[in-house]
mmCIF file of C-alpha atoms in Angstrom:
data_model
loop_
_atom_site.group_PDB
_atom_site.id
_atom_site.type_symbol
_atom_site.label_atom_id
_atom_site.label_comp_id
_atom_site.label_asym_id
_atom_site.label_seq_id
_atom_site.Cartn_x
_atom_site.Cartn_y
_atom_site.Cartn_z
ATOM 1 C CA GLU A 11 -0.075 -0.277 0.153
ATOM 2 C CA ASP A 12 1.148 3.031 -1.182
ATOM 3 C CA LYS A 13 2.367 5.730 2.149
ATOM 4 C CA VAL A 14 3.785 9.160 2.772
ATOM 5 C CA VAL A 15 5.115 9.286 6.078
ATOM 6 C CA GLN A 16 6.682 12.401 8.214
ATOM 7 C CA SER A 17 8.499 12.739 11.799
ATOM 8 C CA PRO A 18 8.598 14.264 13.438
ATOM 9 C CA LEU A 19 4.902 15.203 14.844
ATOM 10 C CA SER A 20 5.492 18.472 16.434
ATOM 11 C CA LEU A 21 8.289 20.198 16.824
ATOM 12 C CA VAL A 22 9.264 23.188 18.565
ATOM 13 C CA VAL A 23 12.039 24.985 19.433
ATOM 14 C CA HIS A 24 13.659 28.709 19.469
ATOM 15 C CA GLU A 25 13.825 31.157 16.943
ATOM 16 C CA GLY A 26 17.027 30.969 15.174
ATOM 17 C CA ASP A 27 17.204 27.201 16.035
ATOM 18 C CA THR A 28 17.613 25.386 12.722
ATOM 19 C CA VAL A 29 14.966 21.978 11.894
ATOM 20 C CA THR A 30 15.258 20.081 9.247
ATOM 21 C CA LEU A 31 12.220 17.452 9.158
ATOM 22 C CA ASN A 32 11.703 13.987 7.161
ATOM 23 C CA CYS A 33 9.436 12.645 5.113
ATOM 24 C CA SER A 34 10.124 9.358 4.191
ATOM 25 C CA TYR A 35 7.308 7.531 0.903
ATOM 26 C CA GLU A 36 6.797 3.646 -0.081
ATOM 27 C CA VAL A 37 4.657 4.688 -3.643
ATOM 28 C CA THR A 38 4.467 2.568 -6.677
ATOM 29 C CA ASN A 39 6.391 3.879 -10.195
ATOM 30 C CA PHE A 40 7.486 7.246 -8.004
ATOM 31 C CA ARG A 41 7.738 10.321 -10.019
ATOM 32 C CA SER A 42 7.793 13.795 -7.711
ATOM 33 C CA LEU A 43 7.806 14.744 -3.435
ATOM 34 C CA LEU A 44 5.810 18.148 -3.012
ATOM 35 C CA TRP A 45 6.688 19.899 0.306
ATOM 36 C CA TYR A 46 3.762 22.943 1.360
ATOM 37 C CA LYS A 47 3.645 24.502 4.560
ATOM 38 C CA GLN A 48 -0.471 24.825 5.826
ATOM 39 C CA GLU A 49 -0.844 28.627 7.758
ATOM 40 C CA LYS A 50 -3.916 28.235 9.294
ATOM 41 C CA LYS A 51 -6.126 26.771 6.265
ATOM 42 C CA ALA A 52 -4.744 26.451 2.946
ATOM 43 C CA PRO A 53 -1.418 24.938 2.521
ATOM 44 C CA THR A 54 1.548 26.971 -0.184
ATOM 45 C CA PHE A 55 3.636 25.199 -2.375
ATOM 46 C CA LEU A 56 6.806 25.417 -1.148
ATOM 47 C CA PHE A 57 9.225 22.374 -3.058
ATOM 48 C CA MET A 58 8.282 19.837 -5.643
ATOM 49 C CA LEU A 59 11.144 17.625 -5.649
ATOM 50 C CA THR A 60 12.655 15.163 -8.678
ATOM 51 C CA SER A 61 15.414 13.598 -8.964
ATOM 52 C CA SER A 62 18.057 12.314 -6.616
ATOM 53 C CA GLY A 63 20.421 14.464 -4.752
ATOM 54 C CA ILE A 64 20.120 18.154 -5.551
ATOM 55 C CA GLU A 65 19.744 20.698 -3.347
ATOM 56 C CA LYS A 66 16.030 22.993 -3.686
ATOM 57 C CA LYS A 67 16.627 25.847 -2.245
ATOM 58 C CA SER A 68 14.246 29.175 -1.666
ATOM 59 C CA GLY A 69 15.840 31.731 0.890
ATOM 60 C CA ARG A 70 16.536 29.635 4.471
ATOM 61 C CA LEU A 71 14.351 26.470 3.207
ATOM 62 C CA SER A 72 15.805 24.042 1.461
ATOM 63 C CA SER A 73 14.953 20.265 0.606
ATOM 64 C CA ILE A 74 16.792 17.062 -0.878
ATOM 65 C CA LEU A 75 15.035 14.287 -2.811
ATOM 66 C CA ASP A 76 17.320 10.345 -1.597
ATOM 67 C CA LYS A 77 15.107 7.847 -4.134
ATOM 68 C CA LYS A 78 17.041 5.703 -3.151
ATOM 69 C CA GLU A 79 16.693 4.841 0.283
ATOM 70 C CA LEU A 80 12.974 6.903 -0.305
ATOM 71 C CA PHE A 81 12.840 9.721 1.269
ATOM 72 C CA SER A 82 13.390 13.307 2.465
ATOM 73 C CA ILE A 83 14.158 16.257 4.588
ATOM 74 C CA LEU A 84 12.918 20.219 4.802
ATOM 75 C CA ASN A 85 15.616 22.181 6.252
ATOM 76 C CA ILE A 86 14.904 25.548 7.883
ATOM 77 C CA THR A 87 18.115 27.678 9.109
ATOM 78 C CA ALA A 88 17.728 30.450 11.110
ATOM 79 C CA THR A 89 14.415 29.541 12.101
ATOM 80 C CA GLN A 90 11.081 32.460 12.661
ATOM 81 C CA THR A 91 8.205 32.841 14.801
ATOM 82 C CA GLY A 92 6.875 33.311 10.732
ATOM 83 C CA ASP A 93 7.799 29.631 9.726
ATOM 84 C CA SER A 94 5.752 28.599 12.017
ATOM 85 C CA ALA A 95 2.818 25.961 10.847
ATOM 86 C CA VAL A 96 2.427 22.501 10.277
ATOM 87 C CA TYR A 97 4.726 21.631 7.251
ATOM 88 C CA LEU A 98 2.915 18.553 4.591
ATOM 89 C CA CYS A 99 4.679 16.036 2.520
ATOM 90 C CA ALA A 100 2.911 14.654 -0.600
ATOM 91 C CA VAL A 101 3.210 11.938 -3.655
ATOM 92 C CA PRO A 102 1.424 11.373 -6.637
ATOM 93 C CA MET A 103 -0.015 8.448 -6.760
ATOM 94 C CA ASP A 104 0.198 6.671 -10.271
ATOM 95 C CA SER A 105 -3.034 8.727 -11.415
ATOM 96 C CA ASN A 106 -0.968 11.522 -12.877
ATOM 97 C CA TYR A 107 -3.089 13.268 -10.040
ATOM 98 C CA GLN A 108 -4.599 11.928 -6.905
ATOM 99 C CA LEU A 109 -2.074 12.696 -4.098
ATOM 100 C CA ILE A 110 -0.798 11.129 -0.789
ATOM 101 C CA TRP A 111 -0.352 13.144 1.584
ATOM 102 C CA GLY A 112 0.979 12.354 5.306
ATOM 103 C CA ALA A 113 0.072 13.794 8.508
ATOM 104 C CA GLY A 114 2.337 16.703 8.792
ATOM 105 C CA THR A 115 4.719 18.087 11.076
ATOM 106 C CA LYS A 116 3.865 20.553 13.588
ATOM 107 C CA LEU A 117 6.240 23.493 13.480
ATOM 108 C CA ILE A 118 6.099 25.760 16.774
ATOM 109 C CA ILE A 119 8.582 28.509 17.157
ATOM 110 C CA LYS A 120 9.432 30.629 20.428
ATOM 111 C CA PRO A 121 10.857 33.811 20.148
ATOM 112 C CA GLY B 36 -9.858 36.158 -8.948
ATOM 113 C CA ALA B 37 -6.366 36.323 -7.421
ATOM 114 C CA GLY B 38 -6.365 32.929 -5.569
ATOM 115 C CA VAL B 39 -9.028 30.324 -4.565
ATOM 116 C CA SER B 40 -11.166 30.942 -2.711
ATOM 117 C CA GLN B 41 -14.155 29.205 -0.353
ATOM 118 C CA SER B 42 -17.214 29.614 1.118
ATOM 119 C CA PRO B 43 -18.602 29.180 3.733
ATOM 120 C CA ARG B 44 -15.185 29.609 5.702
ATOM 121 C CA TYR B 45 -17.502 27.003 8.216
ATOM 122 C CA LYS B 46 -20.412 25.605 8.862
ATOM 123 C CA VAL B 47 -22.262 24.993 11.969
ATOM 124 C CA ALA B 48 -25.029 21.972 10.869
ATOM 125 C CA LYS B 49 -26.998 20.060 12.127
ATOM 126 C CA ARG B 50 -26.568 15.924 12.462
ATOM 127 C CA GLY B 51 -28.870 15.067 9.248
ATOM 128 C CA GLN B 52 -29.165 18.150 7.971
ATOM 129 C CA ASP B 53 -27.334 18.994 4.504
ATOM 130 C CA VAL B 54 -24.618 21.235 3.472
ATOM 131 C CA ALA B 55 -22.751 22.786 0.057
ATOM 132 C CA LEU B 56 -19.426 24.232 -0.255
ATOM 133 C CA ARG B 57 -18.681 26.228 -2.558
ATOM 134 C CA CYS B 58 -15.031 26.976 -3.945
ATOM 135 C CA ASP B 59 -14.745 28.844 -6.504
ATOM 136 C CA PRO B 60 -11.450 28.871 -8.358
ATOM 137 C CA ILE B 61 -8.824 30.212 -10.075
ATOM 138 C CA SER B 62 -9.272 31.235 -13.503
ATOM 139 C CA GLY B 63 -8.820 29.494 -16.393
ATOM 140 C CA HIS B 64 -8.019 26.446 -14.198
ATOM 141 C CA VAL B 65 -8.691 23.264 -16.096
ATOM 142 C CA SER B 66 -8.237 21.615 -12.040
ATOM 143 C CA LEU B 67 -9.928 20.978 -10.049
ATOM 144 C CA PHE B 68 -9.732 18.764 -6.834
ATOM 145 C CA TRP B 69 -11.492 18.206 -3.131
ATOM 146 C CA TYR B 70 -10.125 16.859 -0.262
ATOM 147 C CA GLN B 71 -10.812 16.570 3.202
ATOM 148 C CA GLN B 72 -8.581 16.417 5.871
ATOM 149 C CA ALA B 73 -9.218 15.994 10.244
ATOM 150 C CA LEU B 74 -8.150 17.049 12.666
ATOM 151 C CA GLY B 75 -4.009 17.117 12.360
ATOM 152 C CA GLN B 76 -4.387 14.784 9.033
ATOM 153 C CA GLY B 77 -2.582 15.040 5.767
ATOM 154 C CA PRO B 78 -5.118 16.130 3.353
ATOM 155 C CA GLU B 79 -7.561 13.210 2.300
ATOM 156 C CA PHE B 80 -8.752 13.136 -1.757
ATOM 157 C CA LEU B 81 -11.983 13.704 -2.489
ATOM 158 C CA THR B 82 -12.856 13.816 -6.222
ATOM 159 C CA TYR B 83 -11.129 15.766 -9.538
ATOM 160 C CA PHE B 84 -12.359 17.409 -11.900
ATOM 161 C CA GLN B 85 -10.921 18.662 -15.795
ATOM 162 C CA ASN B 86 -12.898 21.204 -16.557
ATOM 163 C CA GLU B 87 -16.773 20.295 -15.702
ATOM 164 C CA ALA B 88 -16.189 16.537 -16.538
ATOM 165 C CA GLN B 89 -14.997 14.922 -13.288
ATOM 166 C CA LEU B 90 -12.653 11.645 -13.503
ATOM 167 C CA ASP B 91 -12.268 10.679 -10.980
ATOM 168 C CA LYS B 92 -14.142 10.592 -7.358
ATOM 169 C CA SER B 93 -13.046 7.787 -5.267
ATOM 170 C CA GLY B 94 -12.516 8.674 -2.317
ATOM 171 C CA LEU B 95 -15.664 10.668 -1.431
ATOM 172 C CA PRO B 96 -16.683 8.678 1.731
ATOM 173 C CA SER B 97 -19.890 7.674 0.828
ATOM 174 C CA ASP B 98 -22.771 8.097 -1.399
ATOM 175 C CA ARG B 99 -24.583 11.009 0.655
ATOM 176 C CA PHE B 100 -21.127 12.978 -0.668
ATOM 177 C CA PHE B 101 -21.324 14.789 -4.115
ATOM 178 C CA ALA B 102 -19.228 17.003 -6.211
ATOM 179 C CA GLU B 103 -20.365 18.778 -9.466
ATOM 180 C CA ARG B 104 -18.912 21.265 -11.543
ATOM 181 C CA PRO B 105 -20.933 22.298 -14.654
ATOM 182 C CA GLU B 106 -19.059 25.059 -15.739
ATOM 183 C CA GLY B 107 -15.763 23.803 -15.770
ATOM 184 C CA SER B 108 -15.003 26.367 -13.619
ATOM 185 C CA VAL B 109 -16.948 27.110 -9.975
ATOM 186 C CA SER B 110 -17.626 22.925 -8.126
ATOM 187 C CA THR B 111 -20.095 22.482 -5.133
ATOM 188 C CA LEU B 112 -19.693 19.889 -2.929
ATOM 189 C CA LYS B 113 -22.626 18.571 -0.846
ATOM 190 C CA ILE B 114 -23.679 15.945 1.673
ATOM 191 C CA GLN B 115 -26.436 14.671 2.487
ATOM 192 C CA ARG B 116 -28.040 13.999 6.513
ATOM 193 C CA THR B 117 -24.563 14.578 7.553
ATOM 194 C CA GLN B 118 -22.677 13.073 11.221
ATOM 195 C CA GLN B 119 -20.405 13.823 13.454
ATOM 196 C CA GLU B 120 -17.444 12.173 11.763
ATOM 197 C CA ASP B 121 -18.645 14.736 7.997
ATOM 198 C CA SER B 122 -16.206 17.045 10.769
ATOM 199 C CA ALA B 123 -13.039 18.358 9.090
ATOM 200 C CA VAL B 124 -12.657 21.429 6.973
ATOM 201 C CA TYR B 125 -12.889 21.230 3.442
ATOM 202 C CA LEU B 126 -10.631 21.822 0.800
ATOM 203 C CA CYS B 127 -10.651 22.615 -2.958
ATOM 204 C CA ALA B 128 -7.023 23.828 -5.108
ATOM 205 C CA SER B 129 -6.545 24.408 -8.386
ATOM 206 C CA SER B 130 -3.900 24.149 -11.363
ATOM 207 C CA SER B 131 -3.301 25.204 -14.728
ATOM 208 C CA GLY B 132 -2.180 21.275 -15.527
ATOM 209 C CA LEU B 133 -3.768 19.368 -17.418
ATOM 210 C CA ARG B 134 -4.149 15.795 -15.890
ATOM 211 C CA VAL B 135 -0.716 14.314 -17.802
ATOM 212 C CA LEU B 136 0.789 17.130 -16.966
ATOM 213 C CA VAL B 137 -1.206 18.081 -13.793
ATOM 214 C CA MET B 138 1.993 16.702 -11.459
ATOM 215 C CA LYS B 139 3.994 19.311 -12.516
ATOM 216 C CA GLU B 140 1.793 22.281 -11.641
ATOM 217 C CA THR B 141 1.688 23.604 -9.122
ATOM 218 C CA GLN B 142 -2.073 22.741 -6.734
ATOM 219 C CA TYR B 143 -2.879 26.339 -5.561
ATOM 220 C CA PHE B 144 -5.628 26.000 -2.662
ATOM 221 C CA GLY B 145 -8.303 27.645 -0.638
ATOM 222 C CA PRO B 146 -8.867 28.692 2.649
ATOM 223 C CA GLY B 147 -11.145 25.888 2.698
ATOM 224 C CA THR B 148 -14.112 25.423 5.106
ATOM 225 C CA ARG B 149 -14.146 24.099 8.793
ATOM 226 C CA LEU B 150 -17.598 21.824 8.739
ATOM 227 C CA LEU B 151 -18.610 21.294 12.443
ATOM 228 C CA VAL B 152 -21.343 18.632 12.350
ATOM 229 C CA LEU B 153 -23.476 18.656 15.599
#
């Protein structure tokens, strides 16, 4: 059965810390992995990863994929209180449009 | 509009009542998705439209759930005879891509409708 597992489920750190969020997956015919940030309700797109070893970077956020070990990590450096959110990882199923979502990591940044 | 909009933002229903949730996707977006998100969980796929065609409704949890997109833009998710287990946030997302390209396109999410069934 296809699945996506994220860890940790929740994380509390202080402003300025660096965090690493994990997403592991088991999916038939893997094509890509997506990271979203969910504040309040609407998930907003962060990264799409398709190739192993190539880091995607956007400001203090970066992500990398390991297709051999079937996982991805999302790094956030110099965290700020505005980074507090649920970070979701998703992988498309064979259908090419249906996403399997992880349960998310709830990140809380304390000032 | 600038993004995906959904209405109402909050809905409280008595058990057994019918509800209708509306989604206005980004203008011109071909693909439209409905998701159900329970507290502390990731979104669960409900159904997918390409224009007005409902290509996949495999995620709808029961025949009480019905979705339509008659003119290929606005979509409505209807839940009949609501039950307490229907309480969740219902997210709508749209994407500009066609089915075969959709996973290369970002899905843009609306703010969701929080449904509480008492």
